[in-house]
Amino acid sequence: MIELLQNLQLAIGPFVLPVVIALSGLLLLITIIYSAAVFHHWRSRKTREDLEQKWLNSSEEVITDPGSDNLQQTQLPPYERRDDFLNVLRIRNLASDKTVEIYRRKGFYKQDISDLSHRAWWRRAQALHRLKYVSLAGLQDEVTSLIYDSSREVKLAALYSLIYLEEFPDLNPIKFFENFNEKQDSFLVIKLLPLKPDKSFLRPLVDSKKPRLRRAGATLLGQPNEPKFLHFLSKLTKDKDKEVRKRVAESLGRVGSLEALPILERTSEDNEPTVRAASARSLGRITHEDSVEILDHLATDDTFKVRLAAFNSLSHFGEEGRKAIGNHWSENRRLAREAIFESYQKPVTP
Amino acid sequence: MSLYGDILAGFVLIYNSLVLLYFFSINTGYIILLGLSGLELRYHIKRRTGDICQGEACELAPAVAILVPAYNERATISSSLSSLQELDYPNLELIVVNDGSTDETIKEIKEKFKLIPVAREPENTVESEEVREVYKSVSDERILVVDKDNGGKADALNAGLNYSRSDLFLAIDADSLVEKESLYRLVEPYLTGETNVVGIGGIVRVSNGCKVEGSEVKEAKMPSRILPSIQVMEYIRAFLFGRTGWSRINSLPIISGAFGLFKTDLVKNIGGYRTETVGEDMDLVIRLHKYMREKGEEYTISFIPDPVCWTQVPSSMRVLSRQRNRWQRGLAEALTYNWKMIGNPKYGSIGLLGLPFFFIFELLGPLVEISGYAVFIISFFMGWINLPFAILFITLALVYGILLSVLSLLLEEFTLKRYENPMDRVKLLGMAFLENFGYRQLHALWRLKGLVDFFRKSKSWGEMTRQSMEGSKE
């Protein structure tokens, strides 16, 4: 047996030796590459910083906007290569004010505009992200078309860019939402809401047979301090999908006008606790005695989350709210104590 | 004698063959993992994100509760909480759970953050030890402090979950410093993911030696002492090439308890953290995999390498050995509690790849390594192994270990490059070599002790001595 063991070692030995030599060679190579990379990155960082300083000190003034003709006349000396500059941006990850200034003044974004149709997804996505630092006026169509790009990352980059467009893009709402996965809907809505989509975009969503689209529509109808879509919201309070009804209740709070109160009164009587809880939260944003009255009723709800939201909202109403909270002291002592504490911390809803 | 000798030699023969096979398999596994990590990191450095929300649309961003379990964290809790206050995120709850500290943790935060007792109604959906008092900060309404009886980290997290009213929660350690934009980056995949994203982990880096101003890491620097420096290397290897690789194939079995974001309702649905284990973070992630697989729903549990959380690592052998002992016990417990998933095709890639790998190579690794050394030494002195072969094999093992470490440094160098000073990067390279001579063997011994303690049902957590984060301390 011992002999067998030793024979095995003798048999394996010749194979192990080249492996050890090969791996040692590889280790040496990787170590050299690593050291060279460290040195190169250190040197190029210094070079980039010098270049950046030089550019900033230059008196050359160029730039207006992407559509301007005088951009075509910008001549860059050969050593001031765009790629060097882009490295500055990449290294910083988020552009600093200085790099944005150079980006504008030197007209580097011209290349980014052409990169919007580059075949590599990351070139298209990165160009979009940088272009937001200059005006995207005149690029409305390009950005809109990139929403339907084959790459997920480019589509997301286009979504991030929407806020920088001058006006709401010409989008087919159904096609727009179906271009993304349902799981991404809340992100789409977050990106669309600040753009204040108009009736022509919202109507197809509200009328859609797909709950997914009606849900998105219900959120987008809740534009802050904008009561013009209340009739749509009122219609959706009867929706068979509870998530749509919940979102309607949330949107009514964002609208925040007195006209939303009667609709909220209706949603506060919904069979679904999540809808009632959302209604309670929204009522806290509308200062009116009727809000307190409805909340006073919701504070006796069977479901904890509804009571919690009602007490929390009552804490926004100052003395009047505290009085209502006091009515429920005996049956909801902890919630009432918490809400009274909160009411002294929060400013009264204007 | 010759019969016994033959039997022993036969055992050594078989054992050596198994060790060789094990050695070959583990390194092949690591090389595949390294390739997967390279692909994933390449993708991450190319993609760009922006602000999740603007203006009033930010109220639609998911609310996040940051749970900070604290046990005797007087030295670090204030700076940690201050760093959390700086986080750039609109809907935030900061919940510190004082887990029956015996030092002045609660006094420290009471004074610094002007706490007053409140009657916060919990949602008791998961079990936890009795809560003594709940406080809110007068200076920052986002801060809630739960003071409870001691029950361990998992129990403290469960208590925090009960008081949280947010959609997502981020579990972090009390000695951690979270980078300002990290939360946005962690939340983004929840909003933009094409499947149901149920857990996200970010990278944990070593704060020892870094230049810390206020509650922010201003400059990543290497510690001056060797032990923390070796751990910098270890963390880079574990996160950049281990977790990134597993994440690529949606088989990530662990998200660090020091920096993981989860869906609150989902974690409550599975009963919160398991309190009987010291590996509560790994156990939670495995149970989330199990829950989602059994539901038959598409999901993702992933690791993203750019949101950074800085943490202090032990700078003494004694504390480090206890920490690694605990990690090994935690691993053993998490795998034992979920043993039915190991090798079970019903659980897809996590059952067939992730968990078997962790069982065979991470859990049994120290046993094989230490017993390998022992058998090797016995065989050598018995004259059953010839010297050139012994030297060759030891060299092979060392070279392979160093190679993997240097390759992970190369990944760091070409992607994230957090250490700006070239001398720090050279020092890291030195650590990649140095750790293989003594530290690695000692580490295997601590882990083996952890495995033994697991069988002895030890539940000790082990104490970590903390120092203030201010300045550039270690």
mmCIF file of C-alpha atoms in Angstrom, chain A residues 1-2 4-6 8-10 12-14 16-17 19-20 23-24 26-28 30-31 33-35 37-39 41-42 45 89-91 93-94 121-122 125-126 129-130 132 152-153 155-157 160 163-164 181 183-191 193-194 219 224-225 250 254 285 304-305 308 332-335 337-339 341-342 345-346, chain B residues 5-6 9-10 12-13 16-17 20 43 45-54 56-57 59-62 116-123 134 136-139 141 163 165 181 185 188 190-196 265 297-298 306 383-386 389 392-393 395-396 399-400 402-403 406-407 409-410 413-414 417 420 422 425-426 428-429 433:
data_model
loop_
_atom_site.group_PDB
_atom_site.id
_atom_site.type_symbol
_atom_site.label_atom_id
_atom_site.label_comp_id
_atom_site.label_asym_id
_atom_site.label_seq_id
_atom_site.Cartn_x
_atom_site.Cartn_y
_atom_site.Cartn_z
ATOM 1 C CA MET A 1 0.000 0.000 0.000
ATOM 2 C CA ILE A 2 2.815 2.354 0.951
ATOM 3 C CA LEU A 4 1.219 2.306 -4.157
ATOM 4 C CA LEU A 5 1.053 5.673 -2.389
ATOM 5 C CA GLN A 6 4.591 6.495 -3.381
ATOM 6 C CA LEU A 8 0.943 7.568 -7.095
ATOM 7 C CA GLN A 9 3.078 10.528 -6.055
ATOM 8 C CA LEU A 10 5.642 9.615 -8.647
ATOM 9 C CA ILE A 12 1.280 12.697 -10.292
ATOM 10 C CA GLY A 13 4.543 14.546 -9.686
ATOM 11 C CA PRO A 14 5.404 15.162 -13.353
ATOM 12 C CA VAL A 16 1.992 18.849 -10.885
ATOM 13 C CA LEU A 17 5.312 20.439 -11.781
ATOM 14 C CA VAL A 19 0.950 23.153 -13.410
ATOM 15 C CA VAL A 20 2.935 24.848 -10.651
ATOM 16 C CA LEU A 23 0.404 29.013 -12.378
ATOM 17 C CA SER A 24 3.506 30.744 -11.033
ATOM 18 C CA LEU A 26 0.434 33.363 -14.569
ATOM 19 C CA LEU A 27 0.712 34.844 -11.086
ATOM 20 C CA LEU A 28 3.793 36.766 -12.114
ATOM 21 C CA ILE A 30 -1.103 39.084 -13.306
ATOM 22 C CA THR A 31 1.055 40.807 -10.689
ATOM 23 C CA ILE A 33 -0.424 43.665 -15.081
ATOM 24 C CA TYR A 34 -1.829 44.802 -11.756
ATOM 25 C CA SER A 35 1.236 46.887 -10.938
ATOM 26 C CA ALA A 37 -2.480 49.180 -14.109
ATOM 27 C CA VAL A 38 -1.930 50.896 -10.757
ATOM 28 C CA PHE A 39 0.874 52.968 -12.239
ATOM 29 C CA HIS A 41 -4.218 54.788 -13.512
ATOM 30 C CA TRP A 42 -2.174 56.981 -11.201
ATOM 31 C CA ARG A 45 -5.413 60.568 -13.182
ATOM 32 C CA LEU A 89 -16.525 61.946 -16.312
ATOM 33 C CA ARG A 90 -16.330 58.193 -15.958
ATOM 34 C CA ILE A 91 -13.889 58.366 -13.113
ATOM 35 C CA ASN A 93 -18.997 58.769 -12.034
ATOM 36 C CA LEU A 94 -21.179 61.744 -11.300
ATOM 37 C CA TRP A 121 -25.719 49.810 -25.708
ATOM 38 C CA TRP A 122 -23.479 51.401 -23.129
ATOM 39 C CA ALA A 125 -26.870 54.884 -22.446
ATOM 40 C CA GLN A 126 -23.836 56.863 -21.273
ATOM 41 C CA HIS A 129 -26.816 60.363 -19.220
ATOM 42 C CA ARG A 130 -24.238 62.984 -20.104
ATOM 43 C CA LYS A 132 -28.771 65.844 -19.662
ATOM 44 C CA ARG A 152 -33.016 47.627 -21.064
ATOM 45 C CA GLU A 153 -30.301 50.006 -19.887
ATOM 46 C CA LYS A 155 -34.597 52.390 -22.159
ATOM 47 C CA LEU A 156 -33.970 53.262 -18.507
ATOM 48 C CA ALA A 157 -31.478 55.960 -19.469
ATOM 49 C CA TYR A 160 -34.051 59.254 -16.685
ATOM 50 C CA ILE A 163 -37.392 65.164 -17.076
ATOM 51 C CA TYR A 164 -34.825 67.198 -19.000
ATOM 52 C CA ASN A 181 -42.275 45.011 -17.680
ATOM 53 C CA LYS A 183 -42.735 45.253 -12.337
ATOM 54 C CA GLN A 184 -41.261 48.525 -13.586
ATOM 55 C CA ASP A 185 -44.572 50.404 -13.609
ATOM 56 C CA SER A 186 -44.001 52.265 -10.352
ATOM 57 C CA PHE A 187 -40.716 53.569 -11.752
ATOM 58 C CA LEU A 188 -42.418 54.672 -14.983
ATOM 59 C CA VAL A 189 -45.027 56.528 -13.007
ATOM 60 C CA ILE A 190 -42.385 58.233 -10.849
ATOM 61 C CA LYS A 191 -40.663 59.395 -14.006
ATOM 62 C CA LEU A 193 -45.607 62.346 -12.888
ATOM 63 C CA PRO A 194 -43.307 65.415 -12.800
ATOM 64 C CA THR A 219 -51.492 57.530 -9.998
ATOM 65 C CA PRO A 224 -50.108 67.953 -7.197
ATOM 66 C CA ASN A 225 -52.587 70.827 -6.781
ATOM 67 C CA GLU A 250 -53.672 58.408 -2.809
ATOM 68 C CA ARG A 254 -51.875 64.768 -3.870
ATOM 69 C CA ARG A 285 -53.621 66.751 3.404
ATOM 70 C CA PHE A 304 -55.179 48.601 12.476
ATOM 71 C CA LYS A 305 -53.603 50.189 9.388
ATOM 72 C CA LEU A 308 -53.094 54.194 12.298
ATOM 73 C CA ASN A 332 -56.874 53.340 21.244
ATOM 74 C CA ARG A 333 -54.670 54.674 24.015
ATOM 75 C CA ARG A 334 -51.292 53.992 22.386
ATOM 76 C CA LEU A 335 -52.233 55.256 18.952
ATOM 77 C CA ARG A 337 -50.773 59.103 22.598
ATOM 78 C CA GLU A 338 -48.521 58.714 19.582
ATOM 79 C CA ALA A 339 -50.742 60.972 17.474
ATOM 80 C CA PHE A 341 -47.120 63.627 20.370
ATOM 81 C CA GLU A 342 -46.867 63.862 16.578
ATOM 82 C CA GLN A 345 -44.147 68.080 16.208
ATOM 83 C CA LYS A 346 -45.884 68.621 12.882
ATOM 84 C CA GLY B 5 0.914 0.423 8.381
ATOM 85 C CA ASP B 6 -0.776 -0.762 5.196
ATOM 86 C CA ALA B 9 -1.172 4.074 4.199
ATOM 87 C CA GLY B 10 -4.350 3.000 2.369
ATOM 88 C CA VAL B 12 -3.680 8.243 3.470
ATOM 89 C CA LEU B 13 -3.765 7.192 -0.188
ATOM 90 C CA ASN B 16 -4.801 12.344 -0.428
ATOM 91 C CA SER B 17 -6.697 11.491 -3.601
ATOM 92 C CA LEU B 20 -6.525 16.458 -4.603
ATOM 93 C CA TYR B 43 -21.925 45.417 -16.858
ATOM 94 C CA ILE B 45 -19.402 49.919 -14.516
ATOM 95 C CA LYS B 46 -20.917 50.569 -17.928
ATOM 96 C CA ARG B 47 -24.410 51.330 -16.765
ATOM 97 C CA ARG B 48 -25.407 54.700 -15.408
ATOM 98 C CA THR B 49 -28.206 55.778 -13.153
ATOM 99 C CA GLY B 50 -29.664 59.135 -12.287
ATOM 100 C CA ASP B 51 -31.966 60.553 -9.654
ATOM 101 C CA ILE B 52 -34.769 58.135 -8.920
ATOM 102 C CA CYS B 53 -37.314 60.890 -8.471
ATOM 103 C CA GLN B 54 -37.825 64.605 -8.761
ATOM 104 C CA GLU B 56 -43.306 65.751 -5.505
ATOM 105 C CA ALA B 57 -42.945 62.445 -7.360
ATOM 106 C CA GLU B 59 -43.441 60.703 -2.354
ATOM 107 C CA LEU B 60 -44.026 57.735 -4.681
ATOM 108 C CA ALA B 61 -40.550 56.343 -3.984
ATOM 109 C CA PRO B 62 -40.787 53.355 -1.635
ATOM 110 C CA ILE B 116 -38.340 61.605 24.403
ATOM 111 C CA PRO B 117 -40.529 58.566 25.193
ATOM 112 C CA VAL B 118 -43.495 58.018 22.879
ATOM 113 C CA ALA B 119 -46.310 55.525 22.658
ATOM 114 C CA ARG B 120 -45.620 54.009 19.288
ATOM 115 C CA GLU B 121 -48.013 51.224 18.342
ATOM 116 C CA PRO B 122 -46.079 48.225 16.984
ATOM 117 C CA GLU B 123 -47.358 45.779 14.462
ATOM 118 C CA VAL B 134 -39.855 53.600 22.553
ATOM 119 C CA LYS B 136 -38.578 59.583 19.189
ATOM 120 C CA SER B 137 -36.119 62.316 18.467
ATOM 121 C CA VAL B 138 -37.286 65.883 18.890
ATOM 122 C CA SER B 139 -34.524 67.085 16.567
ATOM 123 C CA GLU B 141 -38.681 63.123 13.391
ATOM 124 C CA TYR B 163 -42.067 49.182 14.604
ATOM 125 C CA ARG B 165 -43.940 51.300 8.736
ATOM 126 C CA GLU B 181 -26.029 57.993 -2.328
ATOM 127 C CA ARG B 185 -28.537 52.839 -5.647
ATOM 128 C CA GLU B 188 -33.168 51.534 -7.840
ATOM 129 C CA TYR B 190 -36.476 47.400 -6.808
ATOM 130 C CA LEU B 191 -38.063 49.915 -9.120
ATOM 131 C CA THR B 192 -36.391 49.032 -12.383
ATOM 132 C CA GLY B 193 -35.998 45.260 -12.052
ATOM 133 C CA GLU B 194 -37.966 43.108 -14.476
ATOM 134 C CA THR B 195 -38.679 40.486 -11.850
ATOM 135 C CA ASN B 196 -39.736 40.708 -8.237
ATOM 136 C CA ASP B 265 -43.862 42.481 4.206
ATOM 137 C CA GLU B 297 -42.766 33.309 -8.715
ATOM 138 C CA GLU B 298 -39.897 34.800 -10.690
ATOM 139 C CA ASP B 306 -21.256 50.270 -5.945
ATOM 140 C CA GLY B 383 8.266 8.632 4.901
ATOM 141 C CA TRP B 384 5.209 8.038 2.739
ATOM 142 C CA ILE B 385 5.528 11.310 0.913
ATOM 143 C CA ASN B 386 8.695 12.347 -0.779
ATOM 144 C CA PHE B 389 6.257 16.110 -4.096
ATOM 145 C CA LEU B 392 5.376 20.956 -5.168
ATOM 146 C CA PHE B 393 1.937 20.441 -3.678
ATOM 147 C CA THR B 395 3.648 25.556 -3.668
ATOM 148 C CA LEU B 396 0.668 24.762 -5.877
ATOM 149 C CA VAL B 399 0.273 29.968 -5.740
ATOM 150 C CA TYR B 400 -3.384 29.235 -6.432
ATOM 151 C CA ILE B 402 -2.374 34.142 -4.140
ATOM 152 C CA LEU B 403 -3.499 34.069 -7.764
ATOM 153 C CA VAL B 406 -4.501 39.075 -7.075
ATOM 154 C CA LEU B 407 -7.181 38.437 -9.690
ATOM 155 C CA LEU B 409 -7.532 42.965 -6.912
ATOM 156 C CA LEU B 410 -7.322 43.235 -10.664
ATOM 157 C CA GLU B 413 -8.435 47.999 -10.156
ATOM 158 C CA PHE B 414 -10.300 47.890 -13.451
ATOM 159 C CA LYS B 417 -10.799 51.644 -7.657
ATOM 160 C CA GLU B 420 -6.911 56.288 -4.761
ATOM 161 C CA PRO B 422 -1.222 53.967 -5.487
ATOM 162 C CA ARG B 425 -2.984 49.495 -3.901
ATOM 163 C CA VAL B 426 0.571 48.207 -3.748
ATOM 164 C CA LEU B 428 -3.088 45.467 -1.019
ATOM 165 C CA LEU B 429 -0.973 43.438 -3.410
ATOM 166 C CA PHE B 433 0.788 37.408 -0.834
#
